mmCIF file of C-alpha atoms in Angstrom:
data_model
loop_
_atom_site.group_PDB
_atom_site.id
_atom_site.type_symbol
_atom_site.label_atom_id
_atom_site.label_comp_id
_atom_site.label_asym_id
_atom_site.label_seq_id
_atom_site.Cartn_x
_atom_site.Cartn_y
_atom_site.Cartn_z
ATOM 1 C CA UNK A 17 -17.141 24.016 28.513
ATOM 2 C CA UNK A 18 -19.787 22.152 26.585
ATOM 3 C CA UNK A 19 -22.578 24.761 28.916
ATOM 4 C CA UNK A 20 -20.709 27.780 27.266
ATOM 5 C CA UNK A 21 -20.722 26.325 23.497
ATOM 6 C CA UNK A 22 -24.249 25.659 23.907
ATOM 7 C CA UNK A 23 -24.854 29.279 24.647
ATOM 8 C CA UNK A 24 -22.847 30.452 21.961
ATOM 9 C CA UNK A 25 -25.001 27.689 19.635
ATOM 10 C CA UNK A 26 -28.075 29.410 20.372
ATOM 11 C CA UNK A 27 -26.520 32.795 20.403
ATOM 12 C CA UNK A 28 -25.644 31.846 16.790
ATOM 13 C CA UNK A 29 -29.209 30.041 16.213
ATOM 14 C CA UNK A 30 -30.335 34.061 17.288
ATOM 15 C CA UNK A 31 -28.180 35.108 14.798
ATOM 16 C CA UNK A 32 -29.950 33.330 12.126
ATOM 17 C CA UNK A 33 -33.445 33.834 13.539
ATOM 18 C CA UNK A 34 -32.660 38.207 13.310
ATOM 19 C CA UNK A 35 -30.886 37.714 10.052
ATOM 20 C CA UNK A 36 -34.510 35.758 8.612
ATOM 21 C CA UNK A 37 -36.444 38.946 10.484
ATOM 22 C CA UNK A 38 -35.249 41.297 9.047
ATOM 23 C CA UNK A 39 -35.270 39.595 5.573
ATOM 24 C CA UNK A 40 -39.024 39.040 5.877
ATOM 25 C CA UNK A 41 -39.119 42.563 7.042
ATOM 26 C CA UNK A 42 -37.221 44.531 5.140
ATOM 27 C CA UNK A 43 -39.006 47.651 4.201
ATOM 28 C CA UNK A 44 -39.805 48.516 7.548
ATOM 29 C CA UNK A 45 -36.250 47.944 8.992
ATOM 30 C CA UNK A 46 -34.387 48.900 5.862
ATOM 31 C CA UNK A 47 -32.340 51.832 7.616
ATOM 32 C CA UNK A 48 -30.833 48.746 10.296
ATOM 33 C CA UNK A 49 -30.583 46.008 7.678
ATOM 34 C CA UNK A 50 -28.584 48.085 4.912
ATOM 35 C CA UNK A 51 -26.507 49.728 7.636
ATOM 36 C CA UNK A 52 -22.791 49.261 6.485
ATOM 37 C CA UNK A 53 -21.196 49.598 10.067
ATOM 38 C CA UNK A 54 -24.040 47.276 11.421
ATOM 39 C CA UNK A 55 -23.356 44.871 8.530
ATOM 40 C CA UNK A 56 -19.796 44.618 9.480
ATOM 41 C CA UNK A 57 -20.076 44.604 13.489
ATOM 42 C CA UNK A 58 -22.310 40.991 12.356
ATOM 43 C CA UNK A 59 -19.184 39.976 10.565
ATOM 44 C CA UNK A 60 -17.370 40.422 13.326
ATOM 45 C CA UNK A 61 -19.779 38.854 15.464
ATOM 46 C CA UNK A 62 -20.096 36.080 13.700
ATOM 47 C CA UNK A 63 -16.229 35.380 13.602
ATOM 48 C CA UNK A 64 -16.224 35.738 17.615
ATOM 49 C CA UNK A 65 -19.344 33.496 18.157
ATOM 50 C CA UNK A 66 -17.965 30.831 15.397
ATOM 51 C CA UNK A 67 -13.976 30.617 16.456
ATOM 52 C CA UNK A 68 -15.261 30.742 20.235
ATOM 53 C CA UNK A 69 -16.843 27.208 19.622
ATOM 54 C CA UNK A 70 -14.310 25.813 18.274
ATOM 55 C CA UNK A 71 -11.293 26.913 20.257
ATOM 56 C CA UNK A 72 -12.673 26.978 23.848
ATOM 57 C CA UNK A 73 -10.575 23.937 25.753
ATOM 58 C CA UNK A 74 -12.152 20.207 25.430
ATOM 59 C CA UNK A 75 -14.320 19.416 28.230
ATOM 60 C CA UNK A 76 -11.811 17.105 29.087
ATOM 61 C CA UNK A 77 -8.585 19.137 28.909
ATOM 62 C CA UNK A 78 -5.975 19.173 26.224
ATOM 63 C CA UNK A 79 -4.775 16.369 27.563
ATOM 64 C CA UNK A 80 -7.048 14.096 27.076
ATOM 65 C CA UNK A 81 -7.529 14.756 23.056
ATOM 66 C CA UNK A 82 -7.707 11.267 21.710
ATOM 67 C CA UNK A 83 -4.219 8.883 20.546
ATOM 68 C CA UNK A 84 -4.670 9.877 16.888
ATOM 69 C CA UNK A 85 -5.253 13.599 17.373
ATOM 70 C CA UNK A 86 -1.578 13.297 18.904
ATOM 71 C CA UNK A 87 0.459 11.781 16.263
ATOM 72 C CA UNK A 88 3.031 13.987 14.596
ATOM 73 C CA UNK A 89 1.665 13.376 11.076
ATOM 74 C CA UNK A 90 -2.040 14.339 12.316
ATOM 75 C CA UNK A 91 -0.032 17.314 14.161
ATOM 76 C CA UNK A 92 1.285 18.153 10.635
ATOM 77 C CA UNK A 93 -1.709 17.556 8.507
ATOM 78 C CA UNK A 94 -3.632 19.740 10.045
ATOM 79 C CA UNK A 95 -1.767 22.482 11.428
ATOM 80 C CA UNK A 96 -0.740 22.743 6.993
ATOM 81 C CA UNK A 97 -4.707 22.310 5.953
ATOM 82 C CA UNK A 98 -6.003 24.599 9.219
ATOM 83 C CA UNK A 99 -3.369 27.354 8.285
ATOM 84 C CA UNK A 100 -4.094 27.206 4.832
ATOM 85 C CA UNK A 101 -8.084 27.485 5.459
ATOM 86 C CA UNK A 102 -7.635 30.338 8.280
ATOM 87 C CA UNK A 103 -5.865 33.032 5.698
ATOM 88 C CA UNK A 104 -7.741 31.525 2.732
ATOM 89 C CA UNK A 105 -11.105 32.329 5.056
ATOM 90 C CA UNK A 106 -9.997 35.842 5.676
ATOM 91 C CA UNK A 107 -9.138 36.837 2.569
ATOM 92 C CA UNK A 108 -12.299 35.572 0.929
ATOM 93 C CA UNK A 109 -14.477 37.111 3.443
ATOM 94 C CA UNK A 110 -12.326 40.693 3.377
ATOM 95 C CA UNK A 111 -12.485 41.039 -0.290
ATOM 96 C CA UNK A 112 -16.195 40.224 0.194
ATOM 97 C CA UNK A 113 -16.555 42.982 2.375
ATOM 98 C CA UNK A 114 -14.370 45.364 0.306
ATOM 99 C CA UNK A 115 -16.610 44.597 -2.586
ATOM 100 C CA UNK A 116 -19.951 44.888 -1.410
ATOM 101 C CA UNK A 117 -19.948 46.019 3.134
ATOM 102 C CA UNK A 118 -22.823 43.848 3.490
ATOM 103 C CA UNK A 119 -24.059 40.556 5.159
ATOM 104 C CA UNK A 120 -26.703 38.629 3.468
ATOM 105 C CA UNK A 121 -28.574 41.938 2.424
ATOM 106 C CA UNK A 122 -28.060 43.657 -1.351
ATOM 107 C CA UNK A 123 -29.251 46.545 -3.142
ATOM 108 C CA UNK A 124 -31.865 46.056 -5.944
ATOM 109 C CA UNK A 125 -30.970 49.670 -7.006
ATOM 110 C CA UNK A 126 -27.049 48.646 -7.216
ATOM 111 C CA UNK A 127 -27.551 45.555 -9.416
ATOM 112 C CA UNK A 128 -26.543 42.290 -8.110
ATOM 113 C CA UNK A 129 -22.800 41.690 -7.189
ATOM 114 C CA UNK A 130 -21.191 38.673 -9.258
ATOM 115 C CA UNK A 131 -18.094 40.139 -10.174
ATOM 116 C CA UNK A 132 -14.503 38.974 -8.232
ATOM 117 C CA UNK A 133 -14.782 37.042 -5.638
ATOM 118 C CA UNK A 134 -18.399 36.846 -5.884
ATOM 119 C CA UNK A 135 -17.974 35.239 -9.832
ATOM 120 C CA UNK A 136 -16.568 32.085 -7.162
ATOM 121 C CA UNK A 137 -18.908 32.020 -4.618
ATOM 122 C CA UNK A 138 -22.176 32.854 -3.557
ATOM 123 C CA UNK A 139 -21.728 33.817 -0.480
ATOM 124 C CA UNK A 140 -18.191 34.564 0.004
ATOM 125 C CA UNK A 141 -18.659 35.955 3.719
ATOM 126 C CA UNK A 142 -19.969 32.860 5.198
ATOM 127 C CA UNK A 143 -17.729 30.732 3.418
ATOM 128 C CA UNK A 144 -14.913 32.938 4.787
ATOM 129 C CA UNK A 145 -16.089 32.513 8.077
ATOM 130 C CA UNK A 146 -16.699 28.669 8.023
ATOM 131 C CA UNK A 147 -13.089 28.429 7.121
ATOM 132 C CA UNK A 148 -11.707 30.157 9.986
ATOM 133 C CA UNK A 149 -13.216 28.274 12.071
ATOM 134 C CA UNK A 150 -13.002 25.078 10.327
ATOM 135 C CA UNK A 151 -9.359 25.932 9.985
ATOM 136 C CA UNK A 152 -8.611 26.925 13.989
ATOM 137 C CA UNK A 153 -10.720 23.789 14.574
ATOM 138 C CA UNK A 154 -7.626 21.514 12.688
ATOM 139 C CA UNK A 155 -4.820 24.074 14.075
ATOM 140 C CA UNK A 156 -5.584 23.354 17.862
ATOM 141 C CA UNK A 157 -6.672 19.286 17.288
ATOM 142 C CA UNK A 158 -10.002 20.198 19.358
ATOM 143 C CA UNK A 159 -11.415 17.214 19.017
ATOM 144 C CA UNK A 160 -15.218 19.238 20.731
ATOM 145 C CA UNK A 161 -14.453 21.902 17.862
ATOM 146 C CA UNK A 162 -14.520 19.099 15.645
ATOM 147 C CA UNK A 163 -17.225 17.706 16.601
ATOM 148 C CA UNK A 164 -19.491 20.975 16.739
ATOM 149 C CA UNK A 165 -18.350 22.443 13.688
ATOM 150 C CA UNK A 166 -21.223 20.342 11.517
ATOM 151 C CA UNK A 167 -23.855 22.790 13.646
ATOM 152 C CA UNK A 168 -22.040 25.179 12.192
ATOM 153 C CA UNK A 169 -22.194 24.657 8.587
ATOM 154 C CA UNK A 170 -25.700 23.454 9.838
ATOM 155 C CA UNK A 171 -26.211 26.768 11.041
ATOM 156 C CA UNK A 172 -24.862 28.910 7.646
ATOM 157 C CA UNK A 173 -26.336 26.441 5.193
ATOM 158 C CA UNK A 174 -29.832 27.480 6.686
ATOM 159 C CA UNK A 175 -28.851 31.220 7.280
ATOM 160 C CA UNK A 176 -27.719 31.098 3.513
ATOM 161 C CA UNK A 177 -30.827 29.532 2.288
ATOM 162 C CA UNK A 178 -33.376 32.006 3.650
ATOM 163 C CA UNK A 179 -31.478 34.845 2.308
ATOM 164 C CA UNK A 180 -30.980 33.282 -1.154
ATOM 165 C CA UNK A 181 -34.989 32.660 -0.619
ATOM 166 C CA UNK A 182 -36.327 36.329 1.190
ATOM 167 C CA UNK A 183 -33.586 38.282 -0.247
ATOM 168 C CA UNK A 184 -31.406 37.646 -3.656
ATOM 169 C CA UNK A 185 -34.243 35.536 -5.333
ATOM 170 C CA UNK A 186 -36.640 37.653 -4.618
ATOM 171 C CA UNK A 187 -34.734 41.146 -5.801
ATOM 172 C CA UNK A 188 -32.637 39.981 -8.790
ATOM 173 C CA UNK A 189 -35.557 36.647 -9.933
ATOM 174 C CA UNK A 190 -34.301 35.543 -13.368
ATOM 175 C CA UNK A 191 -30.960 37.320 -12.735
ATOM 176 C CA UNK A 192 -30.349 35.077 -9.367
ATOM 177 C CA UNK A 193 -31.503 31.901 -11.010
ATOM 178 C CA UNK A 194 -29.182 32.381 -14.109
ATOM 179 C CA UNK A 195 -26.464 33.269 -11.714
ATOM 180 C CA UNK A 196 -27.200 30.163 -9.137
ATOM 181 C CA UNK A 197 -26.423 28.052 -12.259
ATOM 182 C CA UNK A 198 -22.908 29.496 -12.909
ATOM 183 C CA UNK A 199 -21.922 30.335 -9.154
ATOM 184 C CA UNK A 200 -22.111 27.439 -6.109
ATOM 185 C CA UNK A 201 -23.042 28.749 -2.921
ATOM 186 C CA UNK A 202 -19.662 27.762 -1.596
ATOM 187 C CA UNK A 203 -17.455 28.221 -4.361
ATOM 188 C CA UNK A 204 -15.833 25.367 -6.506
ATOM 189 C CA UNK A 205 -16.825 21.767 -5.340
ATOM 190 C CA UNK A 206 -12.971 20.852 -5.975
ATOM 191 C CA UNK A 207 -11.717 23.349 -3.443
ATOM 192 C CA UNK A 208 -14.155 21.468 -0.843
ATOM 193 C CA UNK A 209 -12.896 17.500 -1.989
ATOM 194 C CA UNK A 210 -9.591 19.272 -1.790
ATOM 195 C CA UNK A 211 -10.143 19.940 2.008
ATOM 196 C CA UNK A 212 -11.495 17.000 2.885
ATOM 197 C CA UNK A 213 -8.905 15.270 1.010
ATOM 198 C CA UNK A 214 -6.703 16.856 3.531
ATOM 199 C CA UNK A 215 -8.195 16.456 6.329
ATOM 200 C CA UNK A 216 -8.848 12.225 6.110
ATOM 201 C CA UNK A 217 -4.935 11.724 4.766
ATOM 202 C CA UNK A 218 -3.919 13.705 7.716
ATOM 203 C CA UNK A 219 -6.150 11.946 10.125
ATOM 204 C CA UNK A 220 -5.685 8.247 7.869
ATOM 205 C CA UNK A 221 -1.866 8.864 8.973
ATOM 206 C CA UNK A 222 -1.955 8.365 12.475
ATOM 207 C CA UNK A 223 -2.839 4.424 11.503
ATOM 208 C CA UNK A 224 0.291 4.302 8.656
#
């Protein structure tokens, strides 16, 4: 299994590779990058690619998942905190796309989008899809989708950098910078302690 998540690791790493193309390149491929439909089908793709790695079986079977991933309160913990971060994650990322149908591109001539969700979060899309999978990640105890979920946020912490540097700053200047102060690119840094609150008492209670 670990041959097929490596795939779908450098299928994302293409992901983010296009996504910086076509950022340095946007007047001449402005008709593909502003594309609604096309906008969403990466959404989608993005969800497939991210839940794929971490839901595909352990390389060594269910089984086998450690002691701790095993204990009813662990079994609890984070079937609660996955739940909780696989709605949360769709909702986010569908009122992001009801708001503004694209993925890391905006319109200069539109103005730039801070209202709703996006007064919360930066990039509401990619947060949206890093809690899916962070959140199927705790439902199924996969201790491999655990593990490769920091490539992950690796992966949209870089995609989200180059488009906040080839895209937003660059469109909106002064606008972005003023709105960087008031916005983090993940939302409220309580609603992240909060998860990882969860996530360490649910794993600190398999030793109680």
């Amino acid at each position: 299994m670990w041959a097929i998540r490596v795939t779908l690791l450098a299928l994302l790493g293409a992901f983010v590779g296009a996504d910086s193309f076509l950022l340095r390149h946007r007047r001449e491929y402005s008709r593909f990058a502003e594309n609604t439909a096309l906008n969403i089908a990466l959404v989608v793709a993005h969800l497939v690619v991210t839940c794929a790695l971490v839901t595909l079986p352990p390389a060594k079977g269910w089984n086998a998942r450690p002691g701790w991933l095993q204990d009813g309160g662990v079994y609890i913990g984070f079937a609660a905190t996955g739940a909780t971060l696989v709605c949360a994650g769709i909702v986010v990322a569908l009122l992001a796309l009801r708001q503004r149908r694209a993925i890391g591109l905006q319109h200069a001539q539109a103005g730039l989008v801070t209202s709703n969700v996006y007064r919360y979060f930066r990039h509401p899309i990619y947060t949206g899809v890093l809690w899916v999978s962070l959140g199927l990640a705790l439902l199924t105890r996969n201790p491999d989708g655990l593990m490769v979920f920091p490539l992950i946020f690796v992966a949209y912490l870089t995609l989200m950098l180059l488009e906040e540097r080839h895209d937003m700053g660059v469109s909106f200047q002064g606008q972005y910078q003023a709105y960087r102060q008031t916005t983090r690119m993940l939302g409220p840094a309580w609603l992240w302690i909060a998860i990882l609150g969860a996530i360490v008492l649910s794993a600190v209670s398999a030793w109680i």
